[in-house]
Coordinates of C-alpha atoms in Angstrom, one line a residue:
M1 CA 0.0 0.0 0.0
I2 CA 1.0 3.6 -0.3
K3 CA 4.0 4.8 1.6
K4 CA 3.3 7.4 4.3
I5 CA 5.6 10.3 5.3
Y6 CA 5.0 12.8 8.0
N7 CA 6.3 16.4 7.9
P8 CA 9.4 15.8 5.9
E9 CA 12.3 18.3 6.1
V10 CA 12.5 20.6 3.0
S11 CA 16.0 19.2 2.4
T12 CA 14.5 15.8 1.7
W13 CA 11.9 17.0 -0.8
A14 CA 14.1 16.7 -3.9
D15 CA 14.6 13.0 -3.2
L16 CA 10.9 12.5 -2.5
A17 CA 10.0 14.1 -5.8
K18 CA 12.2 11.7 -7.8
R19 CA 10.3 9.2 -10.0
P20 CA 11.1 5.5 -9.9
V21 CA 14.2 5.0 -12.1
M22 CA 13.9 3.1 -15.3
D23 CA 17.1 2.0 -17.0
L24 CA 16.0 2.7 -20.6
E25 CA 19.5 2.6 -22.0
E26 CA 19.6 -1.2 -21.9
L27 CA 16.6 -1.3 -24.2
E28 CA 18.3 0.8 -26.9
A29 CA 20.4 -2.0 -28.5
G30 CA 17.3 -4.2 -29.1
I31 CA 15.3 -1.2 -30.4
K32 CA 18.1 -0.2 -32.8
E33 CA 18.0 -3.8 -34.2
T34 CA 14.3 -3.3 -34.7
F35 CA 14.9 -0.1 -36.5
S36 CA 17.4 -1.7 -38.8
F37 CA 15.0 -4.6 -39.5
V38 CA 12.2 -2.2 -40.5
K39 CA 14.5 -0.1 -42.6
E40 CA 15.7 -3.2 -44.5
Q41 CA 12.5 -5.3 -44.7
G42 CA 9.7 -2.7 -44.6
D43 CA 6.2 -4.1 -44.4
E44 CA 7.5 -7.6 -44.0
A45 CA 9.4 -6.7 -40.9
L46 CA 6.2 -5.2 -39.4
L47 CA 4.3 -8.4 -40.2
Q48 CA 7.0 -10.6 -38.7
L49 CA 7.2 -8.5 -35.6
A50 CA 3.4 -8.5 -35.1
E51 CA 3.6 -12.3 -35.2
K52 CA 6.4 -12.2 -32.6
F53 CA 5.1 -9.7 -30.2
D54 CA 1.3 -9.6 -30.8
K55 CA 1.0 -13.3 -31.5
V56 CA -0.7 -12.8 -34.8
R57 CA 0.3 -12.1 -38.4
P58 CA -2.3 -9.8 -39.9
S59 CA -3.6 -10.9 -43.3
Q60 CA -2.9 -7.3 -44.4
L61 CA -1.0 -4.5 -42.8
L62 CA -3.4 -1.7 -43.5
V63 CA -7.0 -1.5 -42.2
T64 CA -9.4 -1.9 -45.1
Q65 CA -12.4 0.3 -45.9
E66 CA -14.6 -2.7 -45.0
E67 CA -13.1 -3.0 -41.6
L68 CA -13.6 0.7 -41.0
A69 CA -17.2 0.6 -42.2
A70 CA -17.9 -2.4 -39.9
A71 CA -16.6 -0.6 -36.8
E72 CA -19.7 1.6 -36.4
G73 CA -22.0 -1.4 -36.0
A74 CA -19.6 -3.1 -33.6
I75 CA -19.8 -0.7 -30.7
A76 CA -22.8 0.2 -28.5
S77 CA -24.8 3.3 -29.4
E78 CA -24.2 4.8 -25.9
L79 CA -20.4 4.6 -26.5
K80 CA -20.8 6.2 -29.9
E81 CA -22.7 9.1 -28.3
A82 CA -20.1 9.5 -25.6
I83 CA -17.3 9.6 -28.2
L84 CA -19.3 12.2 -30.2
Q85 CA -19.8 14.4 -27.1
A86 CA -16.1 14.2 -26.2
Y87 CA -15.2 14.9 -29.8
S88 CA -17.4 18.0 -29.8
N89 CA -15.9 19.3 -26.5
I90 CA -12.3 18.6 -27.5
Q91 CA -12.8 20.3 -30.9
L92 CA -14.4 23.4 -29.3
F93 CA -11.6 23.9 -26.8
H94 CA -8.8 23.3 -29.4
A95 CA -10.4 25.5 -32.1
Q96 CA -10.1 28.4 -29.7
Q97 CA -6.3 28.0 -29.7
A98 CA -5.9 29.2 -33.3
E99 CA -4.2 32.5 -33.7
Q100 CA -3.1 34.7 -36.6
M101 CA -0.6 37.4 -35.8
Q102 CA -1.2 40.8 -37.5
P103 CA 1.8 42.4 -39.3
V104 CA 3.8 44.7 -37.1
E105 CA 5.7 47.7 -38.5
T106 CA 8.8 47.7 -36.2
M107 CA 10.0 50.9 -37.7
P108 CA 8.9 52.9 -40.8
G109 CA 9.3 50.7 -43.8
V110 CA 10.1 47.5 -41.9
V111 CA 7.2 45.1 -41.5
C112 CA 7.3 41.7 -39.8
W113 CA 4.7 39.0 -39.3
R114 CA 4.3 35.4 -38.4
K115 CA 2.1 32.7 -40.1
S116 CA 0.9 29.4 -38.7
V117 CA 1.5 26.5 -41.0
A118 CA 0.4 22.9 -40.4
I119 CA 3.0 20.1 -40.2
E120 CA 2.3 18.2 -43.4
K121 CA 2.8 14.6 -42.3
V122 CA 2.2 13.4 -38.7
G123 CA 2.1 10.0 -37.1
L124 CA -0.2 9.0 -34.2
Y125 CA 0.7 6.0 -32.0
I126 CA -2.3 4.7 -30.1
P127 CA -1.7 1.8 -27.6
G128 CA -4.0 -1.1 -27.9
G129 CA -2.7 -3.6 -25.4
T130 CA -4.2 -3.8 -21.9
A131 CA -6.4 -0.8 -22.8
P132 CA -7.3 0.4 -26.3
L133 CA -6.9 4.1 -25.9
F134 CA -9.4 5.5 -28.4
S135 CA -9.6 8.6 -26.2
T136 CA -6.0 9.4 -27.0
L137 CA -6.9 9.2 -30.7
L138 CA -9.4 12.0 -30.1
M139 CA -6.8 14.0 -28.2
L140 CA -4.3 13.8 -31.1
G141 CA -6.6 13.5 -34.1
V142 CA -8.8 16.5 -33.3
P143 CA -5.9 19.1 -33.2
A144 CA -4.2 17.4 -36.1
R145 CA -7.3 17.9 -38.2
L146 CA -7.9 21.5 -37.0
A147 CA -4.3 22.3 -37.8
G148 CA -4.7 21.1 -41.3
C149 CA -2.1 18.3 -41.4
S150 CA -2.4 16.9 -44.9
E151 CA -1.4 13.3 -44.0
I152 CA -2.2 11.6 -40.7
V153 CA -0.9 8.1 -40.2
L154 CA -2.2 6.0 -37.3
C155 CA -0.3 3.0 -35.9
T156 CA -1.9 0.7 -33.3
P157 CA -1.2 -2.9 -32.5
P158 CA -3.6 -5.7 -33.6
N159 CA -5.4 -8.0 -31.2
K160 CA -5.0 -11.8 -31.3
E161 CA -7.4 -12.0 -34.3
G162 CA -5.4 -9.5 -36.2
A163 CA -8.0 -6.8 -35.9
I164 CA -8.1 -3.3 -34.4
H165 CA -10.5 -2.5 -31.6
P166 CA -13.7 -1.1 -33.2
A167 CA -13.8 1.9 -30.9
I168 CA -10.4 3.0 -32.3
L169 CA -11.6 2.4 -35.9
Y170 CA -14.9 4.3 -35.2
T171 CA -13.0 7.2 -33.8
A172 CA -10.6 7.2 -36.7
L173 CA -13.5 7.2 -39.1
L174 CA -15.0 10.2 -37.2
L175 CA -11.8 12.0 -37.6
G176 CA -11.4 11.1 -41.3
I177 CA -8.2 9.1 -40.7
T178 CA -8.0 6.2 -43.1
K179 CA -4.3 5.3 -43.2
I180 CA -4.3 2.9 -40.2
V181 CA -1.5 0.5 -39.7
K182 CA -1.7 -2.7 -37.7
A183 CA 1.6 -2.3 -35.9
G184 CA 2.6 -1.6 -32.4
G185 CA 5.8 -1.1 -30.3
A186 CA 9.1 0.2 -31.5
Q187 CA 8.5 -1.2 -35.0
A188 CA 5.5 1.1 -35.4
V189 CA 7.6 4.1 -34.4
A190 CA 10.3 3.0 -36.9
A191 CA 7.8 2.6 -39.7
M192 CA 6.5 6.2 -39.2
A193 CA 10.0 7.6 -38.8
F194 CA 11.7 5.9 -41.8
G195 CA 8.8 4.8 -43.9
T196 CA 7.9 1.4 -45.5
E197 CA 6.1 0.3 -48.7
S198 CA 2.8 1.0 -47.0
V199 CA 3.6 3.5 -44.3
P200 CA 4.7 7.0 -45.3
A201 CA 7.5 8.6 -43.3
V202 CA 6.2 11.5 -41.2
S203 CA 7.8 14.6 -39.8
K204 CA 6.5 14.3 -36.2
I205 CA 5.3 11.4 -34.1
F206 CA 2.7 11.7 -31.3
G207 CA 1.3 9.4 -28.7
P208 CA 2.0 7.4 -25.5
G209 CA 3.3 3.9 -25.2
N210 CA 5.2 1.5 -23.0
Q211 CA 8.9 1.7 -22.3
Y212 CA 9.9 0.4 -25.8
V213 CA 7.8 3.0 -27.5
T214 CA 9.2 5.7 -25.2
V215 CA 12.8 4.8 -26.0
A216 CA 12.0 4.4 -29.7
K217 CA 10.6 7.9 -29.8
Q218 CA 13.6 9.3 -28.1
L219 CA 15.9 7.5 -30.6
V220 CA 14.0 8.8 -33.7
G221 CA 14.2 12.2 -32.1
R222 CA 17.9 12.0 -32.4
A223 CA 17.6 11.0 -36.0
G224 CA 15.8 14.2 -36.9
V225 CA 12.1 13.2 -36.6
A226 CA 10.3 15.4 -34.1
I227 CA 8.2 13.9 -31.2
D228 CA 5.5 15.4 -29.1
M229 CA 7.4 15.4 -25.8
P230 CA 9.4 13.1 -23.5
A231 CA 7.1 10.8 -21.8
G232 CA 7.1 8.3 -19.0
P233 CA 4.5 6.5 -16.8
S234 CA 1.4 8.4 -16.0
E235 CA 1.1 10.2 -12.7
V236 CA -1.1 12.4 -10.5
L237 CA -0.6 14.5 -7.4
V238 CA -3.6 15.3 -5.2
M239 CA -3.5 18.2 -2.7
A240 CA -6.2 17.7 -0.1
D241 CA -7.2 19.4 3.1
E242 CA -10.0 18.9 5.6
A243 CA -12.5 20.0 3.0
A244 CA -11.7 17.1 0.7
N245 CA -13.9 14.1 0.3
P246 CA -11.9 10.9 1.2
A247 CA -13.8 8.7 -1.3
F248 CA -13.2 11.2 -4.1
V249 CA -9.5 11.5 -3.3
A250 CA -9.1 7.7 -3.2
A251 CA -11.0 7.3 -6.5
D252 CA -8.7 9.9 -8.2
L253 CA -5.6 8.2 -6.9
L254 CA -6.8 4.8 -8.2
S255 CA -7.9 6.2 -11.5
Q256 CA -4.3 7.0 -12.2
A257 CA -2.8 3.9 -10.5
E258 CA -4.8 1.6 -12.7
H259 CA -3.0 2.8 -15.8
G260 CA -0.1 0.4 -15.0
A261 CA 2.2 -0.9 -12.4
D262 CA 4.8 1.8 -13.2
S263 CA 2.3 4.7 -12.7
Q264 CA 2.9 6.9 -9.6
V265 CA 0.4 8.7 -7.5
V266 CA 1.1 11.2 -4.7
L267 CA -1.2 12.5 -2.0
L268 CA -0.3 15.7 -0.1
T269 CA -2.5 16.6 2.8
T270 CA -2.5 18.8 5.9
S271 CA -4.8 16.3 7.7
E272 CA -3.8 13.0 9.3
I273 CA -7.4 12.1 9.8
L274 CA -8.1 12.6 6.1
L275 CA -5.1 10.4 5.2
E276 CA -6.5 7.6 7.4
R277 CA -9.9 7.9 5.7
V278 CA -8.3 7.9 2.2
E279 CA -6.4 4.7 3.1
Q280 CA -9.6 3.0 4.1
E281 CA -11.3 4.1 0.9
L282 CA -8.3 2.9 -1.2
E283 CA -8.6 -0.6 0.3
K284 CA -12.3 -0.6 -0.3
Q285 CA -12.2 0.7 -3.9
L286 CA -9.1 -1.2 -4.9
A287 CA -10.7 -4.6 -4.2
E288 CA -13.5 -3.8 -6.6
L289 CA -11.3 -2.9 -9.6
P290 CA -10.9 -5.2 -12.6
R291 CA -7.3 -3.9 -12.9
E292 CA -6.6 -4.3 -9.1
A293 CA -3.2 -5.9 -9.7
F294 CA -1.9 -3.0 -11.8
A295 CA -3.3 -0.4 -9.3
A296 CA -1.9 -2.2 -6.2
K297 CA 1.6 -2.3 -7.7
A298 CA 1.4 1.4 -8.6
L299 CA 0.4 2.2 -5.0
D300 CA 3.4 0.4 -3.7
N301 CA 5.6 2.9 -5.6
S302 CA 3.5 5.9 -4.4
L303 CA 3.6 8.4 -1.6
A304 CA 1.2 10.0 0.9
I305 CA 2.8 13.0 2.6
V306 CA 1.4 15.0 5.5
M307 CA 2.5 18.6 5.5
N308 CA 2.1 21.6 7.8
S309 CA 0.3 23.9 5.4
T310 CA -1.2 24.5 2.0
Q311 CA 1.7 26.6 1.2
Q312 CA 4.1 23.7 1.8
M313 CA 1.9 21.4 -0.3
L314 CA 2.0 23.9 -3.2
A315 CA 5.8 24.3 -2.9
F316 CA 6.3 20.6 -3.1
S317 CA 3.9 20.2 -6.0
N318 CA 5.8 22.8 -8.0
L319 CA 9.0 20.9 -7.3
Y320 CA 7.4 17.6 -8.3
A321 CA 5.8 19.1 -11.5
P322 CA 3.0 16.5 -11.8
E323 CA 1.4 15.5 -15.1
H324 CA -2.0 15.9 -13.4
L325 CA -2.6 18.1 -10.4
I326 CA -5.9 17.9 -8.4
L327 CA -6.6 20.7 -5.9
A328 CA -9.0 19.2 -3.5
V329 CA -8.6 22.1 -1.1
E330 CA -11.0 24.7 0.3
D331 CA -9.4 27.8 -1.3
F332 CA -8.6 26.1 -4.6
E333 CA -8.9 29.2 -6.8
R334 CA -6.3 31.1 -4.8
V335 CA -4.0 28.0 -4.6
A336 CA -4.3 27.6 -8.4
E337 CA -2.8 31.0 -8.9
G338 CA 0.5 29.7 -7.4
V339 CA 0.8 26.7 -9.6
I340 CA 3.8 27.1 -11.9
N341 CA 4.7 23.5 -12.8
A342 CA 1.9 21.1 -13.9
G343 CA 0.6 19.5 -17.0
S344 CA -3.1 20.0 -16.3
V345 CA -4.8 21.2 -13.2
F346 CA -8.2 20.1 -11.8
L347 CA -10.0 22.4 -9.4
G348 CA -12.2 21.5 -6.5
N349 CA -13.9 18.3 -5.3
F350 CA -16.1 17.9 -8.3
T351 CA -13.4 18.0 -11.0
P352 CA -12.1 14.5 -11.4
E353 CA -8.9 14.0 -13.5
S354 CA -10.8 11.4 -15.6
A355 CA -13.0 14.2 -17.0
G356 CA -9.9 15.7 -18.6
D357 CA -8.8 12.2 -19.7
Y358 CA -11.9 11.8 -21.7
A359 CA -14.3 14.6 -22.4
S360 CA -14.0 18.0 -20.8
G361 CA -12.1 19.4 -23.8
T362 CA -8.5 19.8 -22.5
N363 CA -5.8 17.5 -23.9
H364 CA -4.7 14.5 -21.9
T365 CA -1.4 14.1 -23.7
L366 CA 0.8 15.7 -21.1
P367 CA 4.4 15.9 -19.9
T368 CA 5.4 13.4 -17.2
N369 CA 8.4 12.6 -15.1
G370 CA 8.9 16.3 -14.1
Y371 CA 9.0 17.6 -17.7
A372 CA 6.1 19.9 -16.8
R373 CA 8.8 22.2 -15.6
A374 CA 9.6 23.0 -19.2
Y375 CA 7.0 21.3 -21.5
S376 CA 3.4 21.9 -22.2
G377 CA 0.8 19.3 -23.1
V378 CA -0.3 18.6 -26.6
S379 CA -2.3 21.5 -28.2
L380 CA -3.1 22.9 -31.6
D381 CA 0.3 24.4 -31.6
S382 CA 1.9 21.0 -31.4
F383 CA 0.8 20.3 -35.0
I384 CA 1.8 23.7 -36.3
K385 CA 5.0 25.5 -37.3
K386 CA 5.3 29.2 -36.9
I387 CA 7.0 30.8 -39.9
T388 CA 8.1 34.5 -39.7
F389 CA 8.0 36.9 -42.7
Q390 CA 9.4 40.3 -43.2
Q391 CA 9.3 42.9 -45.9
I392 CA 11.5 46.0 -46.1
T393 CA 11.0 49.0 -48.4
P394 CA 13.9 51.1 -49.7
Q395 CA 13.0 53.7 -47.1
G396 CA 12.9 51.0 -44.5
L397 CA 16.3 49.8 -45.4
H398 CA 17.6 53.3 -45.2
N399 CA 16.2 53.5 -41.7
I400 CA 17.5 50.2 -40.4
G401 CA 20.6 49.7 -42.5
R402 CA 23.2 51.5 -40.4
T403 CA 22.1 49.5 -37.3
V404 CA 22.7 46.2 -39.2
E405 CA 26.0 47.4 -40.6
V406 CA 27.4 48.4 -37.2
M407 CA 26.3 45.2 -35.5
A408 CA 27.6 43.0 -38.3
E409 CA 31.0 44.7 -38.4
A410 CA 31.3 44.4 -34.6
E411 CA 30.8 40.6 -34.9
G412 CA 33.4 40.4 -37.7
L413 CA 30.8 39.3 -40.3
Q414 CA 31.7 41.5 -43.3
A415 CA 29.5 39.7 -45.8
H416 CA 26.5 40.4 -43.6
K417 CA 27.4 44.1 -43.6
N418 CA 27.9 44.1 -47.4
A419 CA 24.5 42.6 -48.0
V420 CA 23.1 45.9 -46.6
S421 CA 25.8 48.3 -47.8
I422 CA 25.4 47.3 -51.5
R423 CA 21.7 47.9 -51.3
L424 CA 22.1 51.2 -49.6
K425 CA 24.4 52.4 -52.4
E426 CA 21.8 51.3 -54.9
I427 CA 19.2 53.3 -53.2
Q428 CA 21.4 56.4 -53.1
N429 CA 22.1 56.1 -56.8
V430 CA 18.4 56.0 -57.8

């Protein structure tokens, strides 16, 4: 069960904030072999690796139109309605993120502006193992479509029958994604990064995965293919005081713990009584979970820390930089103003993290492992490049030219100075 710590010294916080260490380097050799195999054998490598790891060799690598069409009839109408509602909310929230900068005249005759341009080809990795994450497809596919990406490739592992979960296919159909590859793991990342006969190479790869997918994404990042962000096991930090509901807190902790045995949950509280009640709820609710074994293992790697004040809890949370932060405290609006490191924040007793995971509208693809100190979650901007433009008139060059000449000469870059000086002479001779 969760490890309890009472009023730790500030000097110990950095150690407490460390995540469980994973030695990912030892995986690199095998993943590099997979990369070479996919580069050399293309589609055939993907089929052989599906047979090896997914215990099935699909009859065809790409999902057919017939499979897509059949998906709608294979899921319950209630689930379809839920997916449609989530789709609507996610689209509404992400559409508001679009921006178009107006041209700025920085000085007379010198005009600068910036334009948002979609990344042409993107790859989405959607896990399909212990849990087929069709919700993640919404989180990635909606902003990709809004951004205007011209080609979207979806890779997801097949089940034992060589098929893809119908909820994933239905969601793909809703998003207009038709290039769907029955491939998982590092081989799927390799296919999207380097291309095969059936899988086009993309410029940026998105999506969560196990440790093999995580390392594979890091490796292709070194090879010049962009990735959404560094990622690790999912995590949540809950700040709770006497105003919190113990059953709600326990449910939030378990909702994250059930992701997998390597997930981490942290409870910060100012109340020992609340901690005792949360522990009781954890035992009660854990016993009823289908994924009890995963959640129990995650709790063994997790922490419950009693602190002296809300200010201390906030300071520790900012140090920890959680993927998900739940503020189950009385004055949550004021506390929220002090949050500087978090992937996504959930305010008050009636805002469960699972709402953000599925349907409130915010994106659930978020930085983990402390990367929230420097990274944001996936957004519309993740699928866009910002290109700057500028136009200078002859009068504008006359106005700015001497500034550029002086700076270029001071840096010893004579050709830079000449590019301006030659033009200024031309202007003077006109």
